Short mmCIF file of C-alpha atoms in Angstrom, two decimals:
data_model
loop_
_atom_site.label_atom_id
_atom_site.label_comp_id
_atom_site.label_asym_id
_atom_site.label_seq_id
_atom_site.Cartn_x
_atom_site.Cartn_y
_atom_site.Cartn_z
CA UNK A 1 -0.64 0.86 -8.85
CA UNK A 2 -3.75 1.95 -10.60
CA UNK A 3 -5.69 -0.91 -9.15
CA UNK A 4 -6.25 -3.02 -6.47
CA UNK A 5 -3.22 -5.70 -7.54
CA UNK A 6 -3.74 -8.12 -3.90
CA UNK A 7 -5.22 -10.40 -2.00
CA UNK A 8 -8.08 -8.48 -0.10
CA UNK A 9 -10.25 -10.21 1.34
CA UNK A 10 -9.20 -13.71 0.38
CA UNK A 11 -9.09 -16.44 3.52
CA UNK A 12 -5.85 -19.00 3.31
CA UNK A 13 -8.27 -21.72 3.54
CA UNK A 14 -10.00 -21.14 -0.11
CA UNK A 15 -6.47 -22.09 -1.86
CA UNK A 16 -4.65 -24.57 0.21
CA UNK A 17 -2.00 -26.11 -1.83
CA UNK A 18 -3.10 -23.99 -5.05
CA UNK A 19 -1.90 -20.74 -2.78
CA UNK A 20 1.58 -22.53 -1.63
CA UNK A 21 2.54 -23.79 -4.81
CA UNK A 22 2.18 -20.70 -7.11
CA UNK A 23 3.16 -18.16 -4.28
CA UNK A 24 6.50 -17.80 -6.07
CA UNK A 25 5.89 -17.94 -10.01
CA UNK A 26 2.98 -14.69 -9.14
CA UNK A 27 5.16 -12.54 -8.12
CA UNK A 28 5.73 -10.65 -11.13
CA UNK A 29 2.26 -12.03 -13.11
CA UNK A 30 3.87 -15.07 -14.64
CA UNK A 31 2.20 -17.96 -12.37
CA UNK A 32 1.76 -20.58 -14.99
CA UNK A 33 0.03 -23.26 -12.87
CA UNK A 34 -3.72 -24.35 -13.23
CA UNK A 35 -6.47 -25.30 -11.13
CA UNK A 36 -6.29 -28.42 -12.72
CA UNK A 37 -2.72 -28.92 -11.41
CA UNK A 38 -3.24 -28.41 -7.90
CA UNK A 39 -2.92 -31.65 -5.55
CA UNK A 40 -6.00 -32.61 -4.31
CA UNK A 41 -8.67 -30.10 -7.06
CA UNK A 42 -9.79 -30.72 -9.76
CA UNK A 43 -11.72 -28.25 -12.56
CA UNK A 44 -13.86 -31.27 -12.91
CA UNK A 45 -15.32 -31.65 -9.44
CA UNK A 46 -15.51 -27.68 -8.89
CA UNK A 47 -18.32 -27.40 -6.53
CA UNK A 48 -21.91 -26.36 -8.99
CA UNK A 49 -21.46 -22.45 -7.11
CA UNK A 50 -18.13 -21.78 -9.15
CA UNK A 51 -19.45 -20.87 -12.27
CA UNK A 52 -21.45 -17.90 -11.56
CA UNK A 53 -22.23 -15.32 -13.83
CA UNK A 54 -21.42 -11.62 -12.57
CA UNK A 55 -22.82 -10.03 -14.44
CA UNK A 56 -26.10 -9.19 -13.48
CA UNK A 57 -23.79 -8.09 -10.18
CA UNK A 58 -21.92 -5.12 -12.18
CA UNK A 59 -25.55 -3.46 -13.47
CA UNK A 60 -25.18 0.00 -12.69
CA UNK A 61 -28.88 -0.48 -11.47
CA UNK A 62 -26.54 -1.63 -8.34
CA UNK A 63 -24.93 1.90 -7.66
CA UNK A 64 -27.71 3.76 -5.56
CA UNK A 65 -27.68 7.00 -6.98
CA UNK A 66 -26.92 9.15 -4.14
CA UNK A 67 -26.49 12.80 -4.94
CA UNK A 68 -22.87 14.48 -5.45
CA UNK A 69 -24.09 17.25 -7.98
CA UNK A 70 -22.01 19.61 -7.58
CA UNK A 71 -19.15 18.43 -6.04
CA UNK A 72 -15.56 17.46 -7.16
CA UNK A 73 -13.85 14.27 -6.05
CA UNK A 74 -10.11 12.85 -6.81
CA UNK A 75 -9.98 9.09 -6.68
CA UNK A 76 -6.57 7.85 -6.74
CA UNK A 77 -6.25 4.60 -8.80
CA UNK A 78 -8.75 4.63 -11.06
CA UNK A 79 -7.95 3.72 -14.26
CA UNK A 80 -9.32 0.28 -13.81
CA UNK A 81 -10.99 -2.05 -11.09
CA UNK A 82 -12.58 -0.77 -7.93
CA UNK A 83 -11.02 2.77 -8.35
CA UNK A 84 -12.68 3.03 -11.94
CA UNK A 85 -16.44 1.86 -10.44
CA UNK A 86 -16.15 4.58 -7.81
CA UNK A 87 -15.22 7.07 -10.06
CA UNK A 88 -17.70 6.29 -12.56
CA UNK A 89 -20.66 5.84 -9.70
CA UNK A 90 -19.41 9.12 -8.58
CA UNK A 91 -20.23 10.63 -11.81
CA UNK A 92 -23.83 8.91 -11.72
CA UNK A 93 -24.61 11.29 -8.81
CA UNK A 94 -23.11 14.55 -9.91
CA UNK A 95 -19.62 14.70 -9.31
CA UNK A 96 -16.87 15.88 -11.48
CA UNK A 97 -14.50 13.18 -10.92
CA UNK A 98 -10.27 13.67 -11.61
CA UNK A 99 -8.93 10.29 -12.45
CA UNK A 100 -5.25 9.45 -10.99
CA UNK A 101 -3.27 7.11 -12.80
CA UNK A 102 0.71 6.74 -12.45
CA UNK A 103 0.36 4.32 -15.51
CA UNK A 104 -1.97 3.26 -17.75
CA UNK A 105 -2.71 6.83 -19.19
CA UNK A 106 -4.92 5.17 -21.99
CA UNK A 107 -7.51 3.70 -19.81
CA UNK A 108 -6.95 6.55 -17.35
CA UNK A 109 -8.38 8.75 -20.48
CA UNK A 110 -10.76 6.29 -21.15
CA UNK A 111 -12.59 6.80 -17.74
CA UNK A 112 -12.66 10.15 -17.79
CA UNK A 113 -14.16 10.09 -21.45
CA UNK A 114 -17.30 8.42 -19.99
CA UNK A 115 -17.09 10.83 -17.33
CA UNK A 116 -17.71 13.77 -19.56
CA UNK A 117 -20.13 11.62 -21.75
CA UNK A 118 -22.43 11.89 -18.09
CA UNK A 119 -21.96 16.00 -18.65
CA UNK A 120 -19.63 15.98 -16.08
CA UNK A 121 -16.37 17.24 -15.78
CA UNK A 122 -13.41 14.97 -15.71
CA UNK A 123 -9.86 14.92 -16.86
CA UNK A 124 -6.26 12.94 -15.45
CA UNK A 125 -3.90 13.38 -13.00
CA UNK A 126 -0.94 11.15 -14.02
CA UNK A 127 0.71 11.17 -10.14
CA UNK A 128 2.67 8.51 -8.22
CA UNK A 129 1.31 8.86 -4.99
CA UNK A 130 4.32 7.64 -2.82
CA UNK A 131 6.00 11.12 -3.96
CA UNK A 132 4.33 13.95 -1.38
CA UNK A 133 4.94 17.15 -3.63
CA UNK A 134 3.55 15.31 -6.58
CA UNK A 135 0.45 14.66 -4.35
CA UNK A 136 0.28 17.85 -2.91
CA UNK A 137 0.60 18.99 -6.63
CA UNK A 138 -2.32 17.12 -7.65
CA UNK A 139 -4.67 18.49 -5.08
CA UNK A 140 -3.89 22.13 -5.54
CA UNK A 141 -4.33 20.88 -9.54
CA UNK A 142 -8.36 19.70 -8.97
CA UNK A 143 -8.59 23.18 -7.06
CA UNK A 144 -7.32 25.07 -10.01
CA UNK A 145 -9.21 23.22 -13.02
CA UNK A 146 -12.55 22.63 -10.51
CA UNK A 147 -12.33 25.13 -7.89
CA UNK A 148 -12.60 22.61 -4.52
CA UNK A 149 -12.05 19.04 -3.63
CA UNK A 150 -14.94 18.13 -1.88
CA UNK A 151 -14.17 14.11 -1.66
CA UNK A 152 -11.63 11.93 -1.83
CA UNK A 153 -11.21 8.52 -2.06
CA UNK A 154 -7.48 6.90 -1.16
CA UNK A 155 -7.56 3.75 -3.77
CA UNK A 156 -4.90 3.46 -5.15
CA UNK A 157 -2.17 0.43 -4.27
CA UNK A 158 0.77 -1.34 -5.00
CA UNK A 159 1.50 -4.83 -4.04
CA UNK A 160 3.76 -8.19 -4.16
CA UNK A 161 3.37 -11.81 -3.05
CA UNK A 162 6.04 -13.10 -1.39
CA UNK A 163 7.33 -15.19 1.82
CA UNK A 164 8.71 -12.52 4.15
CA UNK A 165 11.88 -14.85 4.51
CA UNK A 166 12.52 -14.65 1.03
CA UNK A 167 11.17 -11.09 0.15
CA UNK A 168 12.72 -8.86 -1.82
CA UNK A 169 13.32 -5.32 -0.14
CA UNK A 170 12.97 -3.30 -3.07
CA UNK A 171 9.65 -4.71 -3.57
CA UNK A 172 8.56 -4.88 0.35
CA UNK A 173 9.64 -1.04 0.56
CA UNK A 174 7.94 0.25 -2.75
CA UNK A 175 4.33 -1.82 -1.29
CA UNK A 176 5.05 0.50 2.13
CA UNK A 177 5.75 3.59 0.32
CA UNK A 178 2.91 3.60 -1.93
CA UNK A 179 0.01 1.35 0.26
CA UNK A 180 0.77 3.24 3.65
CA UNK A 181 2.45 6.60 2.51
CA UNK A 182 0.84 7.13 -0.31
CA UNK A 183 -2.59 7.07 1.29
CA UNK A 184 -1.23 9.31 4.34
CA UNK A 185 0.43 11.73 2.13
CA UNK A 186 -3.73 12.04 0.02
CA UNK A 187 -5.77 12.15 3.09
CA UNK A 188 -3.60 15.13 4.19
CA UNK A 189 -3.27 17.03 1.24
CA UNK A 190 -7.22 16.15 0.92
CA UNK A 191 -7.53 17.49 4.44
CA UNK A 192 -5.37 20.35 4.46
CA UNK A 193 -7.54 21.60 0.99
CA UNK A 194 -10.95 20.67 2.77
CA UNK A 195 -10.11 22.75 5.74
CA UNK A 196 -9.51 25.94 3.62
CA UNK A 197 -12.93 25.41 2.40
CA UNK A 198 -16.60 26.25 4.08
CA UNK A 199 -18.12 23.42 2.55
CA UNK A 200 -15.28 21.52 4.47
CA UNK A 201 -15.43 17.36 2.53
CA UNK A 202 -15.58 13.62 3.04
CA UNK A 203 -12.61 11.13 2.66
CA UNK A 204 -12.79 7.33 2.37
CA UNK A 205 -9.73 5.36 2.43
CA UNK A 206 -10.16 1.93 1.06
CA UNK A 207 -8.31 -0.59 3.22
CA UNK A 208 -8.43 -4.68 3.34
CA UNK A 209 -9.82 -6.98 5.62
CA UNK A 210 -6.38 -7.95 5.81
CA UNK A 211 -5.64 -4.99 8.12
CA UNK A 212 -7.35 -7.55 10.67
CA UNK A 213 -6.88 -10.65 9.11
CA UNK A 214 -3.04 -11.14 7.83
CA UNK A 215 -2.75 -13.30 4.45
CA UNK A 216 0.44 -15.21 4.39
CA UNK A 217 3.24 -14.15 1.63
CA UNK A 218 1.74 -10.35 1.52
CA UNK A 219 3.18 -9.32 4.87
CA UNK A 220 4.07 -5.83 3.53
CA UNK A 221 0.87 -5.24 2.03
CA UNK A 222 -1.19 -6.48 5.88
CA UNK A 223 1.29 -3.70 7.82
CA UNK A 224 0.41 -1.06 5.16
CA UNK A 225 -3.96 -1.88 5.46
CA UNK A 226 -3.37 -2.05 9.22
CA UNK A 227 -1.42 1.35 9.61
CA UNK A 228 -3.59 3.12 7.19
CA UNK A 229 -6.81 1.77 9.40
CA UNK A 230 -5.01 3.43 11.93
CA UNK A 231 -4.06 6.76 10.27
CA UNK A 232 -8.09 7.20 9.16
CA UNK A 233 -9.41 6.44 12.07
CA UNK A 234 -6.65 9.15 13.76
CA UNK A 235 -7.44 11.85 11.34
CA UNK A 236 -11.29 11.24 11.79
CA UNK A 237 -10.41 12.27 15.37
CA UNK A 238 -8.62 15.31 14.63
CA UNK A 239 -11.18 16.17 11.77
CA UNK A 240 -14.63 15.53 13.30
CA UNK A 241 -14.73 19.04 14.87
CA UNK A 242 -13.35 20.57 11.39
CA UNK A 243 -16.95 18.96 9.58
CA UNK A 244 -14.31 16.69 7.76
CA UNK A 245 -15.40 13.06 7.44
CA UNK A 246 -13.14 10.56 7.43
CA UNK A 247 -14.25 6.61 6.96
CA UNK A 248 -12.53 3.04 5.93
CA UNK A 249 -13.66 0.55 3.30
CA UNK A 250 -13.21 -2.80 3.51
CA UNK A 251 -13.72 -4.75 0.48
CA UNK A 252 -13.46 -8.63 -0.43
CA UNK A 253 -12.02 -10.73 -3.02
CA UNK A 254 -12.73 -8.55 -5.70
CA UNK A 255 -12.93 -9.78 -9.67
CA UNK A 256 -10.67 -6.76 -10.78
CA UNK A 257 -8.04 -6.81 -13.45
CA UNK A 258 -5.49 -6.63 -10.81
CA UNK A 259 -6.10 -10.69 -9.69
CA UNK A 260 -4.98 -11.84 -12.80
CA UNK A 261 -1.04 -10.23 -11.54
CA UNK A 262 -1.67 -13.21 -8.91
CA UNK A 263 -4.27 -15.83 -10.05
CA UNK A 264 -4.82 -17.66 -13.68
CA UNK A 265 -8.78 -17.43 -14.15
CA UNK A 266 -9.06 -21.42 -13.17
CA UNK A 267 -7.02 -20.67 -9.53
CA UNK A 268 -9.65 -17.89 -9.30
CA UNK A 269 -12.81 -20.19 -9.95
CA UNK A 270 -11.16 -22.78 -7.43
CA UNK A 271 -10.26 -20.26 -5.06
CA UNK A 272 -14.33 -18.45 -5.11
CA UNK A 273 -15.54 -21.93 -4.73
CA UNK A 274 -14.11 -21.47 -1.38
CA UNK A 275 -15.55 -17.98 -0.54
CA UNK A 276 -19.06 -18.49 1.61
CA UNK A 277 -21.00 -16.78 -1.51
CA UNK A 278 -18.82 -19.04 -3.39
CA UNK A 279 -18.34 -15.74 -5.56
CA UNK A 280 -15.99 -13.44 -5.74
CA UNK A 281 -17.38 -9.76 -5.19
CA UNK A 282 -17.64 -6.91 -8.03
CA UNK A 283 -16.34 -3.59 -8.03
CA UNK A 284 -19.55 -2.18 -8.43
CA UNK A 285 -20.60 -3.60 -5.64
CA UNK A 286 -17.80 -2.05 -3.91
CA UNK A 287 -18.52 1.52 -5.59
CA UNK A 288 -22.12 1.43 -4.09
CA UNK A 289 -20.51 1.25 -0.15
CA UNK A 290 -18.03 3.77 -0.93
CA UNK A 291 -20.84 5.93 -2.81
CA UNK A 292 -22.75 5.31 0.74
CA UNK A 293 -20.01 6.73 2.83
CA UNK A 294 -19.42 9.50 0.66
CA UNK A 295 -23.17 10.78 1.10
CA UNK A 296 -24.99 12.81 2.68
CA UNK A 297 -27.12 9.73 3.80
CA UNK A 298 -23.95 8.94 5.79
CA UNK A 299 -23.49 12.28 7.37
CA UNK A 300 -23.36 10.70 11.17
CA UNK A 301 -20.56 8.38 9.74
CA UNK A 302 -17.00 9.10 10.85
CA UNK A 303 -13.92 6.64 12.19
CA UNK A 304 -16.39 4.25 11.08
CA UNK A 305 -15.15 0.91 8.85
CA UNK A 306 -17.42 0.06 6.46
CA UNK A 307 -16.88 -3.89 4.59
CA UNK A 308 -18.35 -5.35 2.46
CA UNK A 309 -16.52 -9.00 1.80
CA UNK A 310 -19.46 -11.44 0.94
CA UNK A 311 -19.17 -13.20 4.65
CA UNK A 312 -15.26 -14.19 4.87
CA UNK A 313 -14.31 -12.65 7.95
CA UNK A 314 -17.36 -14.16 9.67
CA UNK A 315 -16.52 -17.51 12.23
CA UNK A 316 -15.04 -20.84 10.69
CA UNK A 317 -18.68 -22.34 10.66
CA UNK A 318 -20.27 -20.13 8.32
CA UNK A 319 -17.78 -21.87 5.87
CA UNK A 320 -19.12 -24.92 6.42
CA UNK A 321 -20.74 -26.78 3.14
CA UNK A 322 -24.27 -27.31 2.78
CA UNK A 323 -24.07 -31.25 4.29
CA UNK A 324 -23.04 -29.24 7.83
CA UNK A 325 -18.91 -30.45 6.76
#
């Protein structure tokens, strides 16, 4: 769950039979089948926007450097993808930045390593944030090696692809307990630290447009982004008079390591084609909104959803192709 393993931000429309016919063989990161093997695609006639080069979208010249010197954040899930940008761009500004990881304690390290190379202070929390005391554990823990937690960013996330009808509970229950009560159990613990502290803090959970928009075969995953929209936008209420700052992020179809559990890099290219940027997003590009709602620049910001999904939740005819189709 160090990443963003799921379908945020992706409309049904961009896979059609590509989506239906490898919704079983993803489940556990084994789907086998092509682009080139979908009915009706072809890697041959991808549209000219597939192949676009993202890289001049992950320059750090993207991240605006707001200022967070002096503060101390905890971003859950960020040994790699989105979680790793934020905590990185985070860093850029000022902030000593803890690193949460409940695997992958060798790129966890490795994040914090270029943490410290900014002269900032950084080490990892190994934590499974669907266990409360371990949560609770790691928040007193930034106190104790930082002295406050000034900002915190809910990232991390667990999720499977499957038909409800044929889902497997163990699966369905472990996306609840770590999507929807492991972001509950950090924005409280984050909270309840904050309101010991004068300086008080800012909190950003990062959600899905699939809190609004449900993707078929993830229902477990859409009821865990909707109820944590819910719970932030709650504790924003109850925290506003506090000075506590609580906000949503909504990101797109993101090229993060965790798409490649789901999607073989040709379903990918077939399935951007199909985006209205024809692009899939980067997570730098995501790390500069949540930098923005973690600012001081944002400081009239609170129950407020912030997305950034390169167009996909905008009306049917935005999709249209350039011949008006």
């Amino acid at each position: 769950m160090d990443v963003h393993c799921d379908c945020r931000g992706i409309p049904a429309q961009c896979f059609d039979g590509s989506r239906r016919a490898c919704q079983n063989s993803c489940r556990e990161g084994s789907c086998q089948q092509s682009a080139s093997a979908v009915p009706g695609r072809s890697v041959s006639n991808q549209p000219a926007g597939l192949s676009v080069d993202l890289g001049k979208y992950r320059s750090s010249e993207l991240v605006v450097q707001y200022s967070f010197v002096g503060k101390n954040a905890l971003v859950t899930g960020s040994s790699k993808g989105i979680g790793r940008a934020v905590a990185l761009a985070l860093a850029k500004g000022g902030a000593n930045v803890v690193v949460n990881c409940s695997g992958s304690r060798a790129q966890a390290e490795e994040v914090a390593a270029e943490i410290r190379a900014l002269g900032r202070k950084s080490y990892v929390a190994v934590c499974d944030v669907s266990d409360q005391s371990a949560v609770e554990a790691m928040v007193a823990g930034v106190v104790q090696e930082l002295g406050s937690l000034d900002m915190f960013v809910s990232n991390a996330v667990y999720s499977d692809r499957e038909l409800m009808v044929n889902a497997k509970m163990e699966g369905f229950r472990r996306t609840i307990e770590v999507s929807m009560w492991g972001a509950m159990y950090g924005v409280r613990a984050a909270a309840q630290q904050m309101l010991k502290q004068e300086s008080r803090g800012r909190i950003t959970v990062i959600s899905s447009p699939h809190a609004i928009i449900p993707f078929p075969t993830a229902m477990a995953y859409n009821m865990a982004k909707a109820a944590i929209d819910h719970m932030a936008r709650t504790a924003a209420i109850e925290l506003v008079r506090e000075g506590i700052r609580v906000n949503v992020f909504h990101p797109g179809w993101i090229d993060t390591p965790g798409e490649r559990k789901f999607f073989t890099e040709d379903q990918l290219a077939v399935g951007a084609s199909g985006l209205p940027m024809k692009r899939l997003g980067t997570s730098e590009e995501m790390a500069h909104g949540v930098c923005f709602t973690l600012s001081d620049e944002a400081s009239y910001m609170t129950g407020s959803t912030l997305t950034m999904d390169g167009g996909v939740g905008l009306p049917w005819w935005s999709k249209r192709t350039e011949g008006g189709q």
